[in-house]
Coordinates of C-alpha atoms in Angstrom, one line a residue:
Chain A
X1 CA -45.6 10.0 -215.5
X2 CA -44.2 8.2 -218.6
X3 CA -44.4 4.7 -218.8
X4 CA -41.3 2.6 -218.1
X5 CA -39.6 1.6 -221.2
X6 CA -36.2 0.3 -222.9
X7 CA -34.6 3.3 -224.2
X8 CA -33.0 2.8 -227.1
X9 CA -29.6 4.6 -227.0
X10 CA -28.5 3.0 -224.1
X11 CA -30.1 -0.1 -224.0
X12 CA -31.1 0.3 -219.9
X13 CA -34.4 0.6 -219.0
X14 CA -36.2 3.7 -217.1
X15 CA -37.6 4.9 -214.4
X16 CA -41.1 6.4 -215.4
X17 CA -39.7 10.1 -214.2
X18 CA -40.1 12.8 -217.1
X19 CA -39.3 16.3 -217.4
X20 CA -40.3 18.5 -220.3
X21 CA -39.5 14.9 -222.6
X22 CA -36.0 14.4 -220.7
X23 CA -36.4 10.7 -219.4
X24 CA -34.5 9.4 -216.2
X25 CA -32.3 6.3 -216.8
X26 CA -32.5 3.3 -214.2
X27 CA -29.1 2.2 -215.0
X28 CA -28.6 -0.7 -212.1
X29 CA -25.6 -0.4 -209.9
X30 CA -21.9 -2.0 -211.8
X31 CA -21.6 -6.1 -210.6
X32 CA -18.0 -5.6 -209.6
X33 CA -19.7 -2.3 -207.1
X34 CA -22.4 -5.4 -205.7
X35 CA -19.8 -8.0 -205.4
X36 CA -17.4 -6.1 -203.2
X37 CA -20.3 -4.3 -201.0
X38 CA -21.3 -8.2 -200.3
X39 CA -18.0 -9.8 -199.4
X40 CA -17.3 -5.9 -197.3
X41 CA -20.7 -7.5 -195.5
X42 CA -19.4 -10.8 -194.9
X43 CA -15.9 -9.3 -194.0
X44 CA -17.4 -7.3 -191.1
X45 CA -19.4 -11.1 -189.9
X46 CA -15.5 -12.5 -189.5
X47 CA -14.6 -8.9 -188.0
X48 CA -17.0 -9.0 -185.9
X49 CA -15.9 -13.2 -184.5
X50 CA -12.4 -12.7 -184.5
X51 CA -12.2 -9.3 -183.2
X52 CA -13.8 -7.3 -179.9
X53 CA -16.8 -5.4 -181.2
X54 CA -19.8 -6.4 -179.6
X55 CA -21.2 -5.1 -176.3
X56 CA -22.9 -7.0 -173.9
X57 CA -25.1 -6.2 -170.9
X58 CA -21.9 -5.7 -168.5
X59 CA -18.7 -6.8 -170.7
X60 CA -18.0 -7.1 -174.4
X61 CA -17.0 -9.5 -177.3
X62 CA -13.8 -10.2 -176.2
X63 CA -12.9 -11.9 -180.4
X64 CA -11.5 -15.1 -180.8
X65 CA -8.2 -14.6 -179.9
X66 CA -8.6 -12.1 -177.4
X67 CA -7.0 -9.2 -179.2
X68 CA -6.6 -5.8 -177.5
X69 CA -5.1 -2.6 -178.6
X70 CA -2.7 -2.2 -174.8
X71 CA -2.4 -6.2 -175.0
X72 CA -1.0 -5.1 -178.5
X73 CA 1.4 -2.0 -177.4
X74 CA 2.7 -4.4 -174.4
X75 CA 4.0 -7.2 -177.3
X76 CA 5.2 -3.9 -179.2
X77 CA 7.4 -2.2 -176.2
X78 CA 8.6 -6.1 -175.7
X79 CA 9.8 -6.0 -178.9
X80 CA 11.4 -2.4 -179.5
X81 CA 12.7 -3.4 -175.9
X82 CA 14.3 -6.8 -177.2
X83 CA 15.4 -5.0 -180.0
X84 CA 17.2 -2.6 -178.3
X85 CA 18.4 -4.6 -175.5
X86 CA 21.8 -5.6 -177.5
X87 CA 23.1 -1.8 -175.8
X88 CA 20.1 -1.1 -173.6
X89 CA 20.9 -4.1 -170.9
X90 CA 24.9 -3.1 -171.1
X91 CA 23.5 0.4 -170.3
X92 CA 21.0 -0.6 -167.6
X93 CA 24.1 -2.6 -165.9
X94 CA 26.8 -0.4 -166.0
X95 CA 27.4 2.7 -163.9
X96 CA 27.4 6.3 -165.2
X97 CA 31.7 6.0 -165.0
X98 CA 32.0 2.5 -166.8
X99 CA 29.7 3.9 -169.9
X100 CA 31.8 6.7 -170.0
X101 CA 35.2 4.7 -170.0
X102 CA 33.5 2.4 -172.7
X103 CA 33.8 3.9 -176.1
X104 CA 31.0 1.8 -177.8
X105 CA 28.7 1.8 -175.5
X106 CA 29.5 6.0 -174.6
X107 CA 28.3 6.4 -178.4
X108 CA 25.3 4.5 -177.9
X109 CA 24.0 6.5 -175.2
X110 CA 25.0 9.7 -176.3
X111 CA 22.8 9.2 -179.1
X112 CA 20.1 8.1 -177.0
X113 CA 21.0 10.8 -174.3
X114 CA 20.7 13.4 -177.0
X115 CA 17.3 12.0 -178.2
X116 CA 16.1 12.2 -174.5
X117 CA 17.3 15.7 -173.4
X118 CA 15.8 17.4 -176.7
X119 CA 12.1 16.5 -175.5
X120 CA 12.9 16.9 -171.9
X121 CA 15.5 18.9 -171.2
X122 CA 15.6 21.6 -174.0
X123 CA 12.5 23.0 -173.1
X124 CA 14.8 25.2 -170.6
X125 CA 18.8 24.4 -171.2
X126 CA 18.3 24.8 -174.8
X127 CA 19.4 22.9 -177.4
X128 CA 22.8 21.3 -177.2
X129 CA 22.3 22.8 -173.5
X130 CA 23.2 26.5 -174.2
X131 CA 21.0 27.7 -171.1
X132 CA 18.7 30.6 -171.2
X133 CA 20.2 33.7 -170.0
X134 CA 18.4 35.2 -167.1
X135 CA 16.4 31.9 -166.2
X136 CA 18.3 28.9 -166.7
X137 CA 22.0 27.7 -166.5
X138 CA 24.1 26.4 -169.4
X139 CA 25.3 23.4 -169.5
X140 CA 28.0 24.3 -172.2
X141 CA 30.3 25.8 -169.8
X142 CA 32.7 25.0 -167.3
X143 CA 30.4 26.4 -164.0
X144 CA 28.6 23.1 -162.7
X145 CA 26.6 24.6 -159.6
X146 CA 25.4 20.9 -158.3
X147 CA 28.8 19.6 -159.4
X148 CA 30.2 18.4 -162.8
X149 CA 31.1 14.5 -162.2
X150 CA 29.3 12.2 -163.8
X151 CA 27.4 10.6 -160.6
X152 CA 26.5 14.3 -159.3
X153 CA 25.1 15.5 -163.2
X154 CA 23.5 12.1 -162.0
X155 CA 21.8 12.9 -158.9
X156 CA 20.9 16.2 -160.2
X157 CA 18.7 14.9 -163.0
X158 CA 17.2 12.0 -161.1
X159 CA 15.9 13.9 -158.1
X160 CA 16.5 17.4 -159.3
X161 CA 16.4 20.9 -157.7
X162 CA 14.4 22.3 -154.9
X163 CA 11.2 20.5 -155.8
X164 CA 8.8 18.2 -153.7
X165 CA 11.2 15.5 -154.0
X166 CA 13.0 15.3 -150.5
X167 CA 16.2 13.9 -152.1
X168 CA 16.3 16.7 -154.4
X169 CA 18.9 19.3 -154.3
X170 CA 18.1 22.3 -152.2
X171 CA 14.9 20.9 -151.1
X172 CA 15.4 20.8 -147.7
X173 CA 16.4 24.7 -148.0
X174 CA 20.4 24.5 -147.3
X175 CA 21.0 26.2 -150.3
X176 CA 18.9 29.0 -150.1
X177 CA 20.5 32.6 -150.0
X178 CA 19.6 35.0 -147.7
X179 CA 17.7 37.7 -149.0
X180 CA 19.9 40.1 -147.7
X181 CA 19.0 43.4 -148.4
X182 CA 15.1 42.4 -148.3
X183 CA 15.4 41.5 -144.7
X184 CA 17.8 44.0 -144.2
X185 CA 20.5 41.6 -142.7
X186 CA 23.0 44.6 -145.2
X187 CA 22.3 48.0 -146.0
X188 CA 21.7 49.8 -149.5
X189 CA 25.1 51.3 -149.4
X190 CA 26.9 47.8 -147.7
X191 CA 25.3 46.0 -151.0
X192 CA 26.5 48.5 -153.0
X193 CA 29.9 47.9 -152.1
X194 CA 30.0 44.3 -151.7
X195 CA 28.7 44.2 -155.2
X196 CA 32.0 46.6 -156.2
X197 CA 33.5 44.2 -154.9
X198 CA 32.2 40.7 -156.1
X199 CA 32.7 42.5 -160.0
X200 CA 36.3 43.1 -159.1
X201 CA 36.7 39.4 -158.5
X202 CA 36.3 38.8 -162.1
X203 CA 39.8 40.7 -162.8
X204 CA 41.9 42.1 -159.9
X205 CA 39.8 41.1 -156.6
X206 CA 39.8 45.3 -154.9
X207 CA 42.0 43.6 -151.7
X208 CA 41.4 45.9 -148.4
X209 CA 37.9 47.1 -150.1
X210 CA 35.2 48.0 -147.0
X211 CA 33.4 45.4 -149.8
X212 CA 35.8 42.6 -149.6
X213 CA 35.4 42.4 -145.3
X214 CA 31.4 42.6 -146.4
X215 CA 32.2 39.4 -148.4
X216 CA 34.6 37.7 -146.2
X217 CA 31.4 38.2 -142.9
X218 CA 28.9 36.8 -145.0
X219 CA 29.4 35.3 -148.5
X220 CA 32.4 33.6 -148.0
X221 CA 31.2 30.4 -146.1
X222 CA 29.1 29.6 -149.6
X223 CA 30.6 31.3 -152.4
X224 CA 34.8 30.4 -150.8
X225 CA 37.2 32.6 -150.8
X226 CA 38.1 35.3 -153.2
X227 CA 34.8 33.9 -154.7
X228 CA 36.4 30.4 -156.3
X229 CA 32.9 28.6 -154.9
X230 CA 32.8 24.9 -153.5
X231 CA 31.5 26.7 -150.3
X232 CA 28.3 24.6 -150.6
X233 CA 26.7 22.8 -153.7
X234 CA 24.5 25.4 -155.3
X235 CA 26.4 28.7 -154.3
X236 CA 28.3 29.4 -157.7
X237 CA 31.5 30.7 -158.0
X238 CA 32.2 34.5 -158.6
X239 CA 35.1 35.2 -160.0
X240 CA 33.9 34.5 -163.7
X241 CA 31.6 36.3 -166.0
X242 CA 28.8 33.2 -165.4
X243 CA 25.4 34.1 -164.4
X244 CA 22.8 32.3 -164.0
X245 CA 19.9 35.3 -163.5
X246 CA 21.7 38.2 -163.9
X247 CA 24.3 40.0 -166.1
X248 CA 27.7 39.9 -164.1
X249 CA 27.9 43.8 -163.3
X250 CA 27.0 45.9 -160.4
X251 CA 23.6 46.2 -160.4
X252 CA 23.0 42.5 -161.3
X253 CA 25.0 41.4 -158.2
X254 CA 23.0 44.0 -156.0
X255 CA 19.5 42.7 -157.6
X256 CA 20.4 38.9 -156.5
X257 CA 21.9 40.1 -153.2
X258 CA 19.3 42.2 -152.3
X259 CA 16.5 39.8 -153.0
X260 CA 18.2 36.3 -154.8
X261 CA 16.6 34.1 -157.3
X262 CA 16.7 30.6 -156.7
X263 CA 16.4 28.2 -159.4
X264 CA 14.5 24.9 -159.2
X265 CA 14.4 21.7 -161.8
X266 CA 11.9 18.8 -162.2
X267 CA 12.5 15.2 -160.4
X268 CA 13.1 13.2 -163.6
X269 CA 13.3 9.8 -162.1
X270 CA 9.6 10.1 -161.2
X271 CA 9.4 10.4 -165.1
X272 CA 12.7 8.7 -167.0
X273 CA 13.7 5.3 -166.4
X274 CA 17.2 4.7 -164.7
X275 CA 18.8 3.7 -168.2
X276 CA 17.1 6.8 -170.3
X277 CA 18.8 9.0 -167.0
X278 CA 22.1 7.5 -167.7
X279 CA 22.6 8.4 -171.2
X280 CA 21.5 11.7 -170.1
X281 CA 23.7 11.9 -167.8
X282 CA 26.7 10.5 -170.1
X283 CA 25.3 13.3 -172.8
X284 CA 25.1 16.5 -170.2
X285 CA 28.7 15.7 -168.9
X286 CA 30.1 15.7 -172.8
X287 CA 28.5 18.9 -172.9
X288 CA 30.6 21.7 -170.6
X289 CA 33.5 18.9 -170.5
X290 CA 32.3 17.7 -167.2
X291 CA 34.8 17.1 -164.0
Chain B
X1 CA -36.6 -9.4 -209.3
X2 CA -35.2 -10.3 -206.0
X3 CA -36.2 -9.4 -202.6
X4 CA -33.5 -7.2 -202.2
X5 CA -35.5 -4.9 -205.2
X6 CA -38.5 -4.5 -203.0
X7 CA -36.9 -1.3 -201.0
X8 CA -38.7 1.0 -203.2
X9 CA -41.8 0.2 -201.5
X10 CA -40.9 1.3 -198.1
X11 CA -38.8 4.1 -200.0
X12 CA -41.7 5.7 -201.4
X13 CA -44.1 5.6 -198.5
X14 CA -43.4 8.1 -196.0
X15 CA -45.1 6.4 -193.2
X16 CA -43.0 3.4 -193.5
X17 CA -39.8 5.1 -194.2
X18 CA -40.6 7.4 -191.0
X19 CA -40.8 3.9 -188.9
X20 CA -37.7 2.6 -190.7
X21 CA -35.9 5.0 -189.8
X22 CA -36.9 5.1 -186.2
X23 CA -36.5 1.1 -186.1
X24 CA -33.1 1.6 -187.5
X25 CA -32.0 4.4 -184.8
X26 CA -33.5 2.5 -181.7
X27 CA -31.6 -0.7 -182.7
X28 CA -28.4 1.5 -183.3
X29 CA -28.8 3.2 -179.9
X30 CA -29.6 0.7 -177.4
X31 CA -26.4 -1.5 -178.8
X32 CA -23.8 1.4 -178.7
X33 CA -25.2 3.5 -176.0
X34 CA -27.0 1.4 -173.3
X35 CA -23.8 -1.2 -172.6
X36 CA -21.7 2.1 -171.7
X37 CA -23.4 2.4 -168.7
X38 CA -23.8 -0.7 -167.8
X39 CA -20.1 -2.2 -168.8
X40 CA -17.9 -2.8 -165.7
X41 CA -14.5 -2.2 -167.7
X42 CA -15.3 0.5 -169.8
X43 CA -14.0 3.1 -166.0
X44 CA -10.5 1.2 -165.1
X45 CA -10.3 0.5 -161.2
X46 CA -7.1 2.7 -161.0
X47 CA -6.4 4.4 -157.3
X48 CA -5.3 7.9 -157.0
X49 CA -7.7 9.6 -159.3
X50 CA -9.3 12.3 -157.4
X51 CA -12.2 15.1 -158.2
X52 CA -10.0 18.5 -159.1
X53 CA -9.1 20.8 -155.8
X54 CA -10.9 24.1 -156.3
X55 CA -7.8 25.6 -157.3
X56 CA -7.4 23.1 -160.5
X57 CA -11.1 23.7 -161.4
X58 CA -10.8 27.6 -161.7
X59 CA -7.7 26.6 -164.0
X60 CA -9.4 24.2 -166.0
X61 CA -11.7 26.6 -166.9
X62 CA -9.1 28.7 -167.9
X63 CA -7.9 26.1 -170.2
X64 CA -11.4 25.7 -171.8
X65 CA -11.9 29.3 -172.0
X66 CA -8.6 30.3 -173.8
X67 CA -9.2 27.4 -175.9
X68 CA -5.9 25.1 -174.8
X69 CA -7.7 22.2 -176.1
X70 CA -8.0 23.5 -180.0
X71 CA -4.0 22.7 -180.1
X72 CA -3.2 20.6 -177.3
X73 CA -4.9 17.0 -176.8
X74 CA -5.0 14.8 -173.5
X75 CA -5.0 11.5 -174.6
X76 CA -2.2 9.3 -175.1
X77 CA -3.0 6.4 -177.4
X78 CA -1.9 3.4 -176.4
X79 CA 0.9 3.3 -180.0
X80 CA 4.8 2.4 -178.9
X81 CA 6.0 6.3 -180.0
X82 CA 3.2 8.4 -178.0
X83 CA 4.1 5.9 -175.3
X84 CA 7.6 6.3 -175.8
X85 CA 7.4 10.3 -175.7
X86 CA 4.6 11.0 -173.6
X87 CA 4.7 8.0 -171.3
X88 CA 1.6 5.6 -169.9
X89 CA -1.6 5.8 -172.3
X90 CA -4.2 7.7 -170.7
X91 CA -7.0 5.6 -168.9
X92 CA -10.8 6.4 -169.2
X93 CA -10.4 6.4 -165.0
X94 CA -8.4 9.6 -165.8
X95 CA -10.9 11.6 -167.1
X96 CA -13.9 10.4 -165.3
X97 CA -13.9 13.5 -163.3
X98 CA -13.9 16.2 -166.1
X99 CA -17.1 17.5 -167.2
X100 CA -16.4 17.8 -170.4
X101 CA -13.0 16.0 -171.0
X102 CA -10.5 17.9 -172.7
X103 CA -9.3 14.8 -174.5
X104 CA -9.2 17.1 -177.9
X105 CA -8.8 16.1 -181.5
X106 CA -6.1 17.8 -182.6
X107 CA -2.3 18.2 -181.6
X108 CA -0.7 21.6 -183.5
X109 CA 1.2 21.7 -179.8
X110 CA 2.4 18.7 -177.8
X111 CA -0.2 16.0 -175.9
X112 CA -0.7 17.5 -172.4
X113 CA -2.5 14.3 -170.9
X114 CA 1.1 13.7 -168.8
X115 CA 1.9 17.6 -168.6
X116 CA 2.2 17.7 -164.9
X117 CA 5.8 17.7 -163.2
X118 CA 7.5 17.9 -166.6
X119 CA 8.5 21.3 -165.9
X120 CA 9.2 23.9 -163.1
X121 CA 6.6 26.5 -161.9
X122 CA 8.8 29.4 -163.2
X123 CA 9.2 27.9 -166.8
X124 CA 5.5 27.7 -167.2
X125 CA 4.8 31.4 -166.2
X126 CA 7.0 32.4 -168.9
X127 CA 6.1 30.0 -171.6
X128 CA 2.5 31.1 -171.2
X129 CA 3.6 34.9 -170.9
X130 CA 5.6 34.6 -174.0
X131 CA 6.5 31.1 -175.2
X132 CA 9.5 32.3 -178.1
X133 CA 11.1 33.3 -174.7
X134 CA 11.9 29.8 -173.7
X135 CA 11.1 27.6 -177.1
X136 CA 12.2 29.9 -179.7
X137 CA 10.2 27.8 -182.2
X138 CA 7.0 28.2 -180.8
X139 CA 4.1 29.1 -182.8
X140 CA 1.8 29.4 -179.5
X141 CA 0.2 32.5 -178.9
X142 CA 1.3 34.3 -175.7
X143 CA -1.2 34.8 -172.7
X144 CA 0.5 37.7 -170.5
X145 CA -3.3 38.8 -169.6
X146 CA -2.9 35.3 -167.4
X147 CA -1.4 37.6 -164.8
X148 CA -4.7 39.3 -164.0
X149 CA -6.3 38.1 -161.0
X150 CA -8.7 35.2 -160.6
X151 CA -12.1 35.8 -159.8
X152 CA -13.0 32.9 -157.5
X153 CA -16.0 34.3 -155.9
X154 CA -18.3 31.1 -157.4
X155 CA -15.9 28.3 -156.5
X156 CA -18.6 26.7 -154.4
X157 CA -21.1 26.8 -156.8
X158 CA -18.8 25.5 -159.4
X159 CA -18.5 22.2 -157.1
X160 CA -21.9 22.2 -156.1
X161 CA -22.8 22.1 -160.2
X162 CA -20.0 19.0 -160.7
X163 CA -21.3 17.1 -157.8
X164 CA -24.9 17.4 -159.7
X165 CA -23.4 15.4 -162.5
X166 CA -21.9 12.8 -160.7
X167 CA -18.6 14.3 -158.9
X168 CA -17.9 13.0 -155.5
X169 CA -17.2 16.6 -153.9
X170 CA -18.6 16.0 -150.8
X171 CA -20.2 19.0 -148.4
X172 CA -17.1 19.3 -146.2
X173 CA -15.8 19.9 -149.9
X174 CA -17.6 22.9 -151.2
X175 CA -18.2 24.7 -147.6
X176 CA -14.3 24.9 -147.9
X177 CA -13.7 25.3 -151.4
X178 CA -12.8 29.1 -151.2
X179 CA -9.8 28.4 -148.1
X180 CA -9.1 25.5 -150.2
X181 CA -8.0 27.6 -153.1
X182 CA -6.5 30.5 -150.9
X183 CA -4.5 27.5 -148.9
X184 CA -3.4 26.0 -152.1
X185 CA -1.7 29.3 -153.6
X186 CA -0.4 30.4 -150.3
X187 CA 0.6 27.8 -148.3
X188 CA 3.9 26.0 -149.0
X189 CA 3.0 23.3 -145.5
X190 CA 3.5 19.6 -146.5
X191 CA 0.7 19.3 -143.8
X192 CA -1.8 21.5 -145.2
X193 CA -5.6 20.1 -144.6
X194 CA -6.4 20.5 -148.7
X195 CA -3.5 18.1 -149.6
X196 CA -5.5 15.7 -147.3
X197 CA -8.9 16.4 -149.3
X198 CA -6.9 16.7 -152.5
X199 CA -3.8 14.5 -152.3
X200 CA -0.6 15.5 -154.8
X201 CA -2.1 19.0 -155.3
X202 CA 0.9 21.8 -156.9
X203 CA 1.1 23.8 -153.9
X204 CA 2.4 27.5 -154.1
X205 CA 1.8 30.9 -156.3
X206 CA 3.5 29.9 -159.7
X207 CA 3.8 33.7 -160.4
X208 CA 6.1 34.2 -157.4
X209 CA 3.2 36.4 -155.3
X210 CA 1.4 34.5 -153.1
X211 CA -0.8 37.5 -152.1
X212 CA -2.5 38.3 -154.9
X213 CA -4.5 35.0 -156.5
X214 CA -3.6 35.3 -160.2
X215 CA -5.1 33.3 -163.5
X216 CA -1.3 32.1 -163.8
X217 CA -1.3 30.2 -160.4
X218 CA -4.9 28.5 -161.5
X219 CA -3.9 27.7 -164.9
X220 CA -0.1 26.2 -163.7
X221 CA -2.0 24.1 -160.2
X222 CA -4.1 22.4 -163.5
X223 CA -1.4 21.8 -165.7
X224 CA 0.9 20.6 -163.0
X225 CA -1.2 17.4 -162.0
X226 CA -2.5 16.5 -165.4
X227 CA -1.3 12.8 -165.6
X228 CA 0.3 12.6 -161.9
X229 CA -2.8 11.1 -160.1
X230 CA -2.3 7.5 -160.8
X231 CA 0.6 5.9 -159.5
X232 CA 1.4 3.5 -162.6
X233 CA 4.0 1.5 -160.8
X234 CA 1.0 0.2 -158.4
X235 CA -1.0 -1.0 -161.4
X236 CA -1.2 -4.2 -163.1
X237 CA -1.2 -3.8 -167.0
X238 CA -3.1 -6.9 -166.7
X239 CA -5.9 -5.1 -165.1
X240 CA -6.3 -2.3 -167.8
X241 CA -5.6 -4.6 -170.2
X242 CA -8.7 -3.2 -173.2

């Protein structure tokens, strides 16, 4: 070990290390490095008063002015909520048909109905609430199977469809089709030609078909008619090309008659406020040019 | 030469570094873990929360074992836009049941703490089967092999394990933990006896067969009451206040 010593191109001192004549510099830390590391110590003391940090046997340092990270979001959500509240309150007071009579306030929660139905309602409907075909209706079109006015769009989204909600729609099982050819309440061939015959109704309905008496015994009280709908809420009509599950030919119409699909939708009020479901409601009505 | 220049001493004697050191760790221990167990607030007094049915805890695992948590976190920080998007922050009471907690570190997908009731049964068999069905976005991997069926055969054990690390399943608990889970896929009876044991459980065979006990109808009971155990609109933000 070499001795400690000045060395002489630097002008710092050592630290006694040598290697093969290759001596180690002690060079002491920069004052500007030692100044902030002791006011960063002195910080932390006043950190440590005016904020919570210490524990304590059975509670904590509560800080001097009782600061808390959910105390903080509650004074943030007041805010945003003030901030807002110049539409927001309008929106919260008004029914579904004054918003929509109100052109400044309708923009207002359009916007804020688009916002909401891209992270809640998109997932299925699709953006801009093209549907999914095979699993989920559009909301684009004309065909509204829960009704297209703005206080039944309402209902729909706030208790929605055949779920655990007992106000939703379909929950209490009124609109459930009959699996008719699974419990054989129709034959293979009696499907076969009330499906003939539901197709027809798309064009020229096949009048005095063996499928249109088929239709008028047992489809008629739900689906109307010649197949128009408004039998019930939730039985679509079927004289269009709309489908929610299947493609609108023969065999689509025997797969859903034979064993039916039933769709089903969340209860959004148990998630959305009642405002937030208003401009959805507003927003999904502009969509398929609601009644 | 200060006293702050004397360090080297205990620096260069590895007896009194080795004590240092332990000094330093015991000091650093007792203050941040000891008060955890004995702080009152650190568990909000939140009703509702409830030890997973049988049913959950098989899909939990799932969620562990195909690695869910790597992408998806369960915690919603109390900030005004995770608030706004996910809704209420998740409590510490909401977790105090999982062994581990799936909190996570990392959100590539969406924060799942408030998953539950968000969507239907049907679109969360085909979002896990193929997700580009129903997002066309998606970058999450599909999981069709979630259609196999579940092997339930240690459920009791399972709960026996939990209940050695502090869960409340009590014995009535595990001796029925296998009906339980059967009940739970295939009854669809508001009054069944496991939504008495497990209020709010997702009753029903999410993959439409309520014969056959799939992964899929584990996996979608979990996901579906993630978040919906605590009623927020009984709570007093004054009593969670942290």
């Amino acid at each position: 070990m070499a001795s400690i010593e000045k060395d002489s191109v630097s002008g710092q001192m050592t630290t006694g290390h040598e290697w093969d004549g290759i001596k180690e510099l002690n060079t002491p830390l920069p004052k500007w490095w030692i100044v902030i590391f002791w006011v960063s110590v002195i910080w932390a003391i006043g950190y440590w008063i005016v904020y919570p940090s210490w524990p304590t046997t059975s509670n904590y340092s509560h800080g001097l002015f009782g600061w808390s990270a959910r105390g903080q979001l509650e004074e943030d959500l007041k805010d945003q909520k003030l901030a807002r509240s110049q539409w927001l309150s309008k929106i919260e007071a008004a029914s579904v048909e004054d918003i929509a009579k109100d052109k400044s306030l309708l923009n207002y929660a359009m916007v804020g109905g688009k916002i909401a139905f891209g992270e809640n309602c998109a997932a299925c409907h699709g953006t801009g609430g093209i549907g999914r075909p095979g699993a989920y209706p559009s909301l684009a079109d004309d065909v509204w199977l829960w009704g297209g006015t703005l206080a039944d769009i309402q209902q729909t989204i706030t208790h929605g469809v055949r779920n655990s909600d007992p106000a939703s729609r379909g929950g209490d099982g009124s609109a459930t089709m009959p699996s008719f050819g699974a419990d054989g309440i129709l034959t293979p061939e009696q499907i076969s030609q009330v499906a003939e015959y539901v197709v027809s109704l798309q064009k020229t309905p096949a009048a005095g078909s063996p499928g249109e008496k088929i239709f008028n015994d047992n489809c008629v009280a739900c689906h109307g008619q010649g197949g128009v709908g408004g039998g019930i809420p939730g039985a679509p009509p079927l004289n269009t090309a709309i489908r929610t599950f299947t493609k609108p030919t023969v065999e689509g119409v025997i797969a859903q008659v034979t064993k039916p699909h039933h769709g089903s939708m969340p209860s959004w009020g148990r998630r959305l406020d009642a405002t937030t479901i208003k401009m959805l409601t507003v927003y999904v009505h502009s969509l398929g040019g609601g009644k | 030469m200060s006293v702050f220049n004397q360090h080297k001493v205990l620096e260069t004697n590895v007896f009194f570094l080795a004590v240092g050191i332990l000094l330093f760790v015991i000091v650093g221990g007792l203050v941040e873990i000891v008060p955890l167990f004995s702080i009152s607030s650190t568990i909000e007094k939140v009703g509702g929360v409830r030890p997973y049915s049988p049913l959950e805890l098989m899909g939990r695992d799932i969620y562990i074992r195909e690695g869910c948590y790597l992408c998806h976190s369960q915690m919603i920080r109390p900030f005004k836009d995770e608030v706004e998007r996910y809704g209420h922050y998740s409590l510490a009471a909401e977790s105090k049941y999982d062994h581990p907690f799936q909190w996570g570190s990392k959100r590539t997908g969406p924060d799942l703490a408030r998953v539950g009731g968000k969507y239907t049964d049907d679109w969360l068999v085909r979002h896990f089967i193929n997700p580009r069905d129903v997002v066309p976005e998606s970058i999450m991997p599909g999981y069709p092999h979630l259609r196999k069926p579940l092997d339930y055969s240690d459920i009791a054990a399972k709960l026996e394990t939990l209940r050695a690390v502090g869960v409340p399943y009590t014995d009535d608990d595990i001796k029925n933990a296998k009906t339980d889970l059967e009940e739970q896929v295939r009854s669809d009876s508001s009054d069944a006896a496991i939504l008495k044991r497990y209020p709010k459980a997702h009753m029903g065979a999410a993959d439409g067969n309520p014969k056959a006990i799939s992964q899929m109808d584990a996996l979608v009971a979990y996901v579906q009451v993630l978040g919906t155990m605590v009623d927020f609109t009984a709570v007093k933000p004054e009593t969670i206040r942290r």
